[in-house]
Amino acid sequence: MEFERNDSGDQPTRERVVRSILVNGPSTAAALAERLDLTPAAVRRHLEHLLTLGALESRDARPSATRGRGRPAKVFAITDSGRESFDQQYDDLAVQALRYLSETGGDEAVMEFARRRVAFIERDYATVTAAHPELSPAEALARVFSAEGYAASVRSLPLLDGLSAAEQLCQQHCPVSHVAHEFPQLCEAETEAIGQVLGRHVQRLATIAHGDGVCTTCIPNPLVSTSSTTEE
């Protein structure tokens, strides 16, 4: 399945629509129009095409006490086939390039590439924490990863006394999961970079690349003693 047929001029916009839903979750046409700076008519046209292709599905929005009378709003969510089609556009080329890099430069060359790819973590983490000092380290990282298409969120893990022993950084989507299945250095570099920007050990508990539903990284509270080590 492709996001376009014979109207390739619309393809970049349709990919923006799909990516916006992928990152922000199920969305109404009005929300998409505002988020992407498009007219409502243009958004509806792209949504209808994506629904026809099976890349999106429509659902009834949850009832809202503040919503007035009229036809209930619909929200649009990405389907499994839409998610796979979005990812597949880049996976084959990336795998071929990394295979060539591995053959010519070895595993260390692949790891160096992986580290460069996640340079956005250190760069954007500093920007987010400076602008939003109220965020916890994990919450700041969630914003950094979500901006890169990972659809990240945070889950707190409480101690018995109610204090937070750790937070889990949960990535609902991984743009490189299919590639990382063959080249785990991509996951290793992410975990390494998270530990470096936080200045503490973190532990990767699950990855989409290895068949888990969510990529999960445990980030211990710096006030809690832990013997965890940084690992994939």
XYZ file of N, CA and C in Angstrom:
696
model
N 0.837 -1.191 0.000
C 0.000 0.000 0.000
C 0.871 1.239 0.000
N 0.493 2.251 -0.779
C 1.203 3.521 -0.806
C 0.248 4.611 -0.350
N 0.808 5.779 0.065
C -0.006 6.888 0.502
C -0.518 7.729 -0.664
N -0.126 7.399 -1.888
C -0.592 8.127 -3.057
C -0.727 7.175 -4.222
N -1.480 7.603 -5.214
C -1.641 6.789 -6.419
C -0.969 7.515 -7.573
N -1.738 8.336 -8.302
C -1.154 9.054 -9.421
C -1.026 10.548 -9.130
N -1.235 10.934 -7.879
C -1.194 12.346 -7.512
C -0.032 12.563 -6.558
N 1.189 12.388 -7.059
C 2.376 12.434 -6.221
C 2.577 13.780 -5.558
N 1.953 14.857 -6.111
C 2.089 16.158 -5.486
C 1.473 16.214 -4.105
N 0.506 15.330 -3.817
C -0.147 15.296 -2.509
C 0.572 14.392 -1.517
N 1.514 13.603 -1.973
C 2.132 12.612 -1.105
C 2.792 13.219 0.128
N 3.610 14.293 0.000
C 4.242 14.849 1.211
C 3.231 15.305 2.248
N 2.119 15.902 1.800
C 1.111 16.367 2.750
C 0.431 15.192 3.431
N 0.136 14.140 2.669
C -0.495 12.964 3.269
C 0.431 12.299 4.276
N 1.722 12.297 3.983
C 2.670 11.747 4.939
C 2.707 12.598 6.200
N 2.549 13.916 6.060
C 2.483 14.794 7.230
C 1.247 14.489 8.068
N 0.134 14.229 7.409
C -1.097 13.887 8.127
C -0.912 12.595 8.916
N -0.368 11.579 8.248
C -0.175 10.293 8.912
C 0.820 10.431 10.066
N 1.918 11.151 9.836
C 2.925 11.314 10.895
C 2.340 12.064 12.086
N 1.520 13.070 11.831
C 0.911 13.825 12.920
C 0.029 12.933 13.785
N -0.746 12.057 13.145
C -1.590 11.125 13.895
C -0.724 10.093 14.609
N 0.347 9.657 13.966
C 1.248 8.678 14.556
C 1.858 9.215 15.837
N 2.267 10.481 15.818
C 2.941 11.087 16.963
C 1.958 11.535 18.045
N 0.838 12.144 17.622
C -0.084 12.765 18.570
C -1.265 11.891 18.945
N -1.420 10.755 18.262
C -2.538 9.880 18.548
C -3.756 10.242 17.726
N -4.868 9.482 17.866
C -6.080 9.746 17.097
C -6.488 11.207 17.180
N -6.826 11.798 16.053
C -7.072 13.245 15.974
C -8.297 13.536 15.132
N -8.957 14.638 15.440
C -10.067 15.098 14.613
C -9.519 15.854 13.409
N -10.374 16.035 12.412
C -9.961 16.792 11.232
C -9.621 18.228 11.613
N -10.389 18.787 12.556
C -10.128 20.167 12.984
C -8.770 20.293 13.650
N -8.438 19.320 14.506
C -7.142 19.352 15.184
C -5.997 19.224 14.188
N -6.162 18.353 13.196
C -5.128 18.183 12.176
C -4.947 19.455 11.357
N -6.059 20.101 10.999
C -5.975 21.332 10.209
C -5.203 22.406 10.961
N -5.474 22.520 12.258
C -4.775 23.524 13.063
C -3.305 23.159 13.249
N -3.045 21.886 13.512
C -1.683 21.433 13.781
C -0.788 21.551 12.554
N -1.345 21.284 11.367
C -0.561 21.251 10.145
C -0.701 22.526 9.305
N -1.489 23.482 9.827
C -1.709 24.746 9.120
C -2.286 24.498 7.727
N -3.325 23.667 7.683
C -4.025 23.366 6.439
C -5.481 23.798 6.567
N -6.165 23.949 5.435
C -7.585 24.263 5.496
C -8.362 22.995 5.857
N -9.498 23.138 6.534
C -10.319 21.961 6.843
C -10.675 21.151 5.609
N -10.949 21.843 4.483
C -11.309 21.132 3.249
C -10.148 20.283 2.747
N -8.935 20.822 2.832
C -7.757 20.069 2.380
C -7.530 18.849 3.268
N -7.686 19.027 4.571
C -7.498 17.901 5.490
C -8.512 16.812 5.210
N -9.772 17.191 5.021
C -10.812 16.192 4.754
C -10.518 15.416 3.472
N -10.008 16.109 2.459
C -9.681 15.432 1.192
C -8.581 14.397 1.405
N -7.559 14.757 2.149
C -6.476 13.814 2.400
C -6.942 12.664 3.293
N -7.785 12.973 4.269
C -8.292 11.928 5.151
C -9.135 10.920 4.373
N -9.986 11.406 3.488
C -10.814 10.493 2.693
C -9.955 9.562 1.856
N -8.880 10.095 1.279
C -7.989 9.268 0.467
C -7.293 8.225 1.329
N -6.820 8.632 2.494
C -6.112 7.705 3.389
C -7.051 6.645 3.956
N -8.323 7.010 4.156
C -9.311 6.025 4.591
C -9.547 4.992 3.498
N -9.623 5.458 2.264
C -9.823 4.547 1.134
C -8.670 3.565 0.999
N -7.462 4.047 1.241
C -6.279 3.184 1.138
C -6.147 2.226 2.314
N -6.875 2.500 3.400
C -6.749 1.651 4.581
C -5.626 2.075 5.505
N -5.029 3.245 5.251
C -3.952 3.725 6.123
C -4.506 4.280 7.426
N -5.757 4.790 7.384
C -6.411 5.347 8.564
C -7.774 4.701 8.741
N -8.288 4.814 9.957
C -9.658 4.411 10.246
C -10.313 5.505 11.074
N -11.619 5.652 10.943
C -12.339 6.678 11.704
C -13.064 6.027 12.876
N -13.129 6.777 13.955
C -13.794 6.319 15.170
C -14.647 7.456 15.712
N -15.647 7.103 16.529
C -16.430 8.120 17.214
C -15.589 8.719 18.329
N -15.598 10.039 18.410
C -14.865 10.706 19.480
C -15.561 10.444 20.806
N -14.796 10.476 21.889
C -15.392 10.311 23.212
C -16.321 11.483 23.497
N -17.478 11.218 24.122
C -18.412 12.319 24.424
C -17.749 13.366 25.300
N -18.061 14.609 25.047
C -17.511 15.704 25.845
C -18.646 16.541 26.391
N -18.537 16.875 27.680
C -19.582 17.668 28.318
C -19.636 19.080 27.740
N -18.528 19.524 27.142
C -18.469 20.883 26.619
C -18.879 20.961 25.150
N -19.104 19.806 24.535
C -19.439 19.807 23.115
C -20.908 20.151 22.915
N -21.193 21.021 21.947
C -22.563 21.424 21.678
C -23.305 20.414 20.838
N -24.464 20.824 20.367
C -25.268 19.947 19.537
C -24.665 19.826 18.151
N -25.126 18.826 17.427
C -24.618 18.616 16.075
C -24.087 17.211 15.909
N -23.604 16.936 14.730
C -23.098 15.604 14.433
C -21.837 15.327 15.248
N -21.760 14.171 15.910
C -20.583 13.863 16.727
C -19.303 13.901 15.890
N -18.238 14.398 16.514
C -16.957 14.478 15.811
C -16.362 13.086 15.627
N -15.615 12.934 14.559
C -14.883 11.698 14.306
C -13.403 11.939 14.578
N -12.749 10.916 15.091
C -11.298 10.982 15.214
C -10.719 9.967 14.242
N -9.540 10.248 13.780
C -8.881 9.406 12.782
C -7.620 8.814 13.396
N -7.492 7.489 13.278
C -6.367 6.759 13.865
C -5.661 5.976 12.778
N -4.358 5.779 12.965
C -3.584 5.021 11.998
C -3.834 3.534 12.185
N -3.927 2.799 11.090
C -4.123 1.350 11.144
C -2.762 0.649 11.149
N -2.778 -0.645 11.410
C -1.534 -1.413 11.369
C -0.897 -1.358 9.993
N -1.737 -1.473 8.956
C -1.182 -1.440 7.596
C -0.651 -0.050 7.263
N -1.297 0.991 7.784
C -0.797 2.340 7.570
C 0.534 2.560 8.244
N 0.677 2.039 9.452
C 1.938 2.162 10.180
C 3.062 1.427 9.447
N 2.757 0.215 8.987
C 3.783 -0.573 8.293
C 4.184 0.082 6.977
N 3.205 0.626 6.259
C 3.507 1.272 4.989
C 4.355 2.513 5.202
N 4.065 3.260 6.263
C 4.822 4.475 6.554
C 6.281 4.136 6.836
N 6.496 3.111 7.632
C 7.857 2.721 7.989
C 8.598 2.096 6.815
N 7.897 1.278 6.042
C 8.545 0.480 5.019
C 9.189 1.321 3.921
N 8.736 2.563 3.760
C 9.266 3.417 2.704
C 10.765 3.613 2.837
N 11.263 3.598 4.078
C 12.656 3.923 4.317
C 13.484 2.733 4.795
N 12.830 1.683 5.233
C 13.544 0.581 5.865
C 14.491 -0.140 4.914
N 14.014 -0.460 3.708
C 14.832 -1.245 2.783
C 16.133 -0.531 2.442
N 16.046 0.747 2.147
C 17.248 1.516 1.810
C 18.182 1.601 3.011
N 17.626 1.815 4.199
C 18.449 1.930 5.402
C 19.178 0.624 5.702
N 18.489 -0.495 5.558
C 19.118 -1.792 5.809
C 20.252 -2.036 4.822
N 20.011 -1.747 3.553
C 21.059 -1.943 2.556
C 22.276 -1.073 2.852
N 22.040 0.175 3.257
C 23.148 1.085 3.554
C 23.943 0.601 4.764
N 23.254 0.128 5.795
C 23.948 -0.334 6.995
C 24.671 -1.656 6.750
N 24.115 -2.494 5.899
C 24.829 -3.725 5.545
C 26.147 -3.388 4.847
N 26.092 -2.432 3.958
C 27.317 -2.016 3.255
C 28.309 -1.419 4.247
N 27.822 -0.584 5.164
C 28.696 0.022 6.168
C 29.326 -1.042 7.054
N 28.546 -2.056 7.427
C 29.064 -3.137 8.260
C 30.135 -3.937 7.531
N 29.879 -4.204 6.253
C 30.834 -4.987 5.464
C 32.145 -4.242 5.237
N 32.068 -2.937 5.056
C 33.266 -2.157 4.733
C 33.953 -1.571 5.957
N 33.185 -1.280 7.005
C 33.777 -0.634 8.175
C 33.671 -1.420 9.461
N 32.890 -2.500 9.447
C 32.760 -3.323 10.640
C 31.702 -2.809 11.604
N 31.528 -3.547 12.700
C 30.494 -3.218 13.683
C 30.711 -1.846 14.312
N 31.970 -1.455 14.499
C 32.243 -0.166 15.136
C 31.757 0.976 14.258
N 31.858 0.816 12.937
C 31.367 1.850 12.026
C 29.847 1.987 12.134
N 29.167 0.859 12.266
C 27.714 0.893 12.433
C 27.361 1.586 13.749
N 28.106 1.274 14.819
C 27.841 1.884 16.122
C 28.087 3.385 16.070
N 29.118 3.804 15.384
C 29.401 5.235 15.268
C 28.290 5.947 14.514
N 27.780 5.296 13.470
C 26.641 5.865 12.746
C 25.434 5.977 13.678
N 25.194 4.920 14.466
C 24.048 4.922 15.382
C 24.168 6.054 16.395
N 25.366 6.302 16.880
C 25.572 7.389 17.846
C 25.306 8.751 17.209
N 25.736 8.899 15.978
C 25.472 10.169 15.292
C 23.983 10.361 15.049
N 23.278 9.263 14.759
C 21.845 9.375 14.483
C 21.077 9.878 15.687
N 21.519 9.517 16.895
C 20.798 9.921 18.101
C 21.396 11.164 18.747
N 22.189 11.914 17.990
C 22.755 13.152 18.529
C 21.659 14.138 18.916
N 20.464 13.974 18.337
C 19.354 14.864 18.674
C 18.971 14.763 20.148
N 19.258 13.627 20.793
C 18.859 13.452 22.184
C 19.563 14.474 23.072
N 20.894 14.535 22.989
C 21.646 15.500 23.793
C 21.296 16.930 23.396
N 21.239 17.193 22.104
C 20.954 18.554 21.618
C 19.605 19.059 22.093
N 18.553 18.260 21.872
C 17.199 18.718 22.171
C 16.850 18.608 23.647
N 17.480 17.690 24.362
C 17.213 17.570 25.796
C 17.615 18.854 26.506
N 18.764 19.412 26.158
C 19.212 20.657 26.775
C 18.228 21.785 26.481
N 17.709 21.819 25.263
C 16.758 22.868 24.877
C 15.452 22.737 25.647
N 14.934 21.513 25.737
C 13.652 21.289 26.418
C 13.757 21.569 27.909
N 14.812 21.094 28.559
C 14.949 21.322 30.008
C 15.161 22.796 30.334
N 15.819 23.527 29.447
C 16.003 24.962 29.678
C 14.683 25.710 29.562
N 13.866 25.292 28.605
C 12.579 25.956 28.388
C 11.506 25.503 29.372
N 11.631 24.258 29.880
C 10.610 23.705 30.777
C 11.271 23.045 31.990
N 11.810 23.842 32.910
C 12.499 23.271 34.077
C 11.578 22.485 35.007
N 10.263 22.655 34.830
C 9.322 21.931 35.685
C 9.191 20.461 35.313
N 9.672 20.078 34.150
C 9.548 18.692 33.704
C 10.580 17.802 34.398
N 10.189 16.566 34.663
C 11.150 15.594 35.155
C 12.056 15.193 34.006
N 13.216 14.599 34.290
C 14.096 14.167 33.206
C 13.393 13.261 32.190
N 12.585 12.324 32.690
C 11.896 11.417 31.776
C 10.863 12.160 30.932
N 10.165 13.117 31.534
C 9.169 13.888 30.794
C 9.831 14.733 29.704
N 10.996 15.293 30.019
C 11.730 16.065 29.017
C 12.171 15.159 27.866
N 12.646 13.970 28.203
C 13.044 13.018 27.163
C 11.847 12.599 26.310
N 10.693 12.439 26.934
C 9.499 12.063 26.172
C 9.180 13.117 25.115
N 9.346 14.379 25.459
C 9.115 15.442 24.482
C 10.147 15.383 23.356
N 11.384 15.109 23.730
C 12.450 15.025 22.730
C 12.160 13.899 21.743
N 11.823 12.719 22.268
C 11.577 11.575 21.405
C 10.292 11.740 20.597
N 9.260 12.318 21.198
C 8.002 12.505 20.471
C 8.195 13.432 19.279
N 9.043 14.442 19.438
C 9.313 15.361 18.336
C 9.992 14.661 17.163
N 10.619 13.507 17.442
C 11.290 12.729 16.402
C 10.439 11.561 15.911
N 9.167 11.510 16.330
C 8.254 10.495 15.825
C 8.139 9.238 16.653
N 8.600 9.256 17.920
C 8.573 8.052 18.747
C 7.293 7.911 19.577
N 6.446 8.928 19.612
C 5.206 8.877 20.392
C 5.484 8.412 21.820
N 6.331 9.157 22.522
C 6.805 8.743 23.841
C 5.934 9.296 24.969
N 5.896 8.557 26.065
C 5.182 8.978 27.256
C 5.954 8.479 28.479
N 5.465 8.839 29.664
C 6.176 8.508 30.901
C 5.230 7.815 31.869
N 5.749 6.811 32.527
C 4.997 6.098 33.564
C 5.834 6.094 34.829
N 5.246 6.528 35.939
C 5.956 6.541 37.217
C 5.811 5.198 37.916
N 6.863 4.781 38.602
C 6.858 3.545 39.371
C 7.035 3.909 40.840
N 5.968 3.887 41.653
C 6.051 4.353 43.032
C 6.635 3.313 43.987
N 7.283 3.821 45.039
C 7.702 2.973 46.149
C 6.516 2.784 47.088
N 6.696 1.948 48.079
C 5.616 1.697 49.028
C 5.254 2.938 49.822
N 6.226 3.836 50.039
C 5.941 5.048 50.812
C 5.400 6.176 49.943
N 5.164 5.894 48.671
C 4.586 6.871 47.779
C 5.586 7.683 46.992
N 6.869 7.541 47.280
C 7.883 8.253 46.518
C 8.144 7.542 45.197
N 8.631 8.285 44.247
C 8.909 7.695 42.943
C 10.295 7.087 42.925
N 10.355 5.774 42.762
C 11.640 5.093 42.698
C 12.239 5.211 41.321
N 11.389 5.293 40.322
C 11.868 5.338 38.948
C 10.735 5.784 38.042
N 11.112 6.168 36.845
C 10.138 6.453 35.809
C 10.468 5.586 34.610
N 9.443 5.224 33.876
C 9.641 4.467 32.645
C 9.364 5.371 31.456
N 10.340 5.468 30.575
C 10.159 6.165 29.314
C 9.614 5.148 28.320
N 8.392 5.360 27.863
C 7.720 4.398 26.979
C 7.575 5.000 25.582
N 8.112 4.314 24.592
C 8.027 4.766 23.208
C 7.040 3.861 22.470
N 5.867 4.414 22.154
C 4.817 3.630 21.518
C 5.143 3.293 20.068
N 6.055 4.059 19.502
C 6.437 3.848 18.105
C 7.939 4.029 17.979
N 8.558 3.259 17.097
C 9.979 3.409 16.821
C 10.168 3.537 15.314
N 10.624 4.680 14.829
C 10.780 4.869 13.379
C 11.792 3.935 12.743
N 12.672 3.339 13.552
C 13.727 2.482 12.981
C 13.628 1.041 13.480
N 12.457 0.634 13.964
C 12.346 -0.681 14.593
C 12.694 -1.831 13.653
N 12.245 -1.744 12.390
C 12.530 -2.829 11.461
C 14.020 -2.922 11.154
N 14.678 -1.773 11.072
C 16.115 -1.750 10.820
C 16.871 -2.218 12.060
N 16.409 -1.791 13.236
C 17.078 -2.149 14.487
C 16.986 -3.636 14.782
N 16.018 -4.317 14.189
C 15.918 -5.762 14.376
C 17.180 -6.443 13.874
N 17.752 -5.945 12.773
C 18.997 -6.502 12.233
C 20.223 -5.796 12.793
N 20.055 -4.520 13.161
C 21.189 -3.742 13.663
C 20.840 -3.180 15.043
N 21.011 -3.981 16.104
C 20.654 -3.548 17.458
C 21.501 -2.379 17.961
N 22.537 -2.033 17.229
C 23.343 -0.868 17.626
C 22.489 0.398 17.690
N 21.410 0.450 16.898
C 20.532 1.617 16.916
C 19.854 1.761 18.271
N 19.431 0.640 18.835
C 18.825 0.662 20.172
C 19.876 0.942 21.238
N 21.040 0.330 21.090
C 22.115 0.512 22.072
C 22.543 1.965 22.146
N 22.612 2.627 20.993
C 23.031 4.025 20.977
C 21.999 4.919 21.660
N 20.710 4.613 21.486
C 19.662 5.371 22.173
C 19.819 5.259 23.682
N 19.969 4.036 24.168
C 20.088 3.815 25.599
C 21.334 4.505 26.147
N 22.414 4.399 25.426
C 23.670 5.031 25.830
C 23.506 6.543 25.924
N 22.854 7.140 24.929
C 22.670 8.593 24.915
C 21.769 9.058 26.055
N 20.726 8.281 26.363
C 19.849 8.635 27.478
C 20.643 8.656 28.778
N 21.444 7.624 29.001
C 22.260 7.576 30.208
C 23.240 8.733 30.287
N 23.796 9.129 29.148
C 24.789 10.205 29.138
C 24.161 11.558 29.463
N 23.006 11.864 28.892
C 22.400 13.176 29.160
C 21.881 13.270 30.588
N 21.508 12.129 31.179
C 21.009 12.141 32.549
C 22.124 12.006 33.575
N 23.266 11.520 33.136
C 24.377 11.332 34.054
C 24.140 10.222 35.055
N 23.400 9.207 34.632
C 23.128 8.069 35.521
C 22.875 6.826 34.674
N 22.911 5.682 35.335
C 22.647 4.431 34.643
C 21.155 4.284 34.367
N 20.817 3.826 33.185
C 19.432 3.510 32.831
C 19.400 2.094 32.278
N 18.213 1.525 32.218
C 18.095 0.135 31.772
C 16.987 -0.006 30.747
N 17.326 -0.515 29.587
C 16.331 -0.789 28.554
C 15.654 -2.109 28.890
N 14.339 -2.055 29.100
C 13.580 -3.234 29.527
C 12.924 -3.959 28.355
N 12.588 -3.225 27.316
C 11.890 -3.843 26.178
C 12.111 -2.983 24.950
N 12.057 -3.617 23.785
C 12.187 -2.882 22.525
C 11.213 -3.430 21.495
N 10.662 -2.545 20.694
C 9.792 -2.944 19.599
C 10.569 -3.791 18.603
N 11.850 -3.454 18.421
C 12.693 -4.183 17.465
C 12.829 -5.652 17.820
N 12.705 -5.970 19.110
C 12.829 -7.356 19.565
C 11.473 -8.032 19.746
N 10.417 -7.372 19.266
C 9.096 -7.989 19.305
C 8.191 -7.532 20.422
N 8.660 -6.612 21.261
C 7.810 -6.090 22.331
C 6.868 -5.034 21.771
N 5.788 -4.779 22.479
C 4.818 -3.815 21.987
C 5.258 -2.376 22.131
N 6.138 -2.114 23.105
C 6.586 -0.759 23.416
C 8.063 -0.808 23.777
N 8.811 0.220 23.357
C 10.184 0.360 23.848
C 10.121 0.998 25.234
N 10.694 0.346 26.225
C 10.606 0.831 27.597
C 11.986 0.949 28.209
N 12.275 2.119 28.776
C 13.548 2.370 29.434
C 13.286 2.802 30.864
N 13.910 2.127 31.806
C 13.755 2.462 33.219
C 14.766 3.543 33.586
N 14.255 4.648 34.149
C 15.111 5.766 34.560
C 14.999 5.917 36.069
N 15.999 5.447 36.830
C 15.916 5.511 38.297
C 15.936 6.944 38.804
N 15.226 7.176 39.901
C 15.303 8.450 40.594
C 16.710 8.601 41.140
N 17.371 9.744 40.931
C 18.744 9.889 41.417
C 18.874 9.814 42.934
N 17.749 9.982 43.646
C 17.791 9.914 45.109
C 17.664 8.501 45.638
N 17.363 7.563 44.726
C 17.170 6.176 45.132
C 18.387 5.374 44.763
N 18.948 4.647 45.704
C 20.110 3.826 45.436
C 19.737 2.671 44.539
N 20.517 2.437 43.500
C 20.229 1.334 42.590
C 21.518 0.774 42.043
N 21.509 -0.476 41.717
C 22.689 -1.130 41.164
C 22.526 -1.431 39.684
N 21.469 -0.817 39.043
C 21.197 -1.074 37.633
C 22.359 -0.582 36.792
N 22.580 -1.231 35.666
C 23.605 -0.823 34.737
C 22.989 -0.529 33.407
N 23.622 0.331 32.645
C 23.118 0.660 31.313
C 23.277 -0.536 30.410
N 22.157 -0.967 29.833
C 22.213 -2.111 28.953
C 21.065 -2.078 27.995
N 21.163 -2.841 26.947
C 20.087 -2.951 25.957
C 19.026 -3.873 26.503
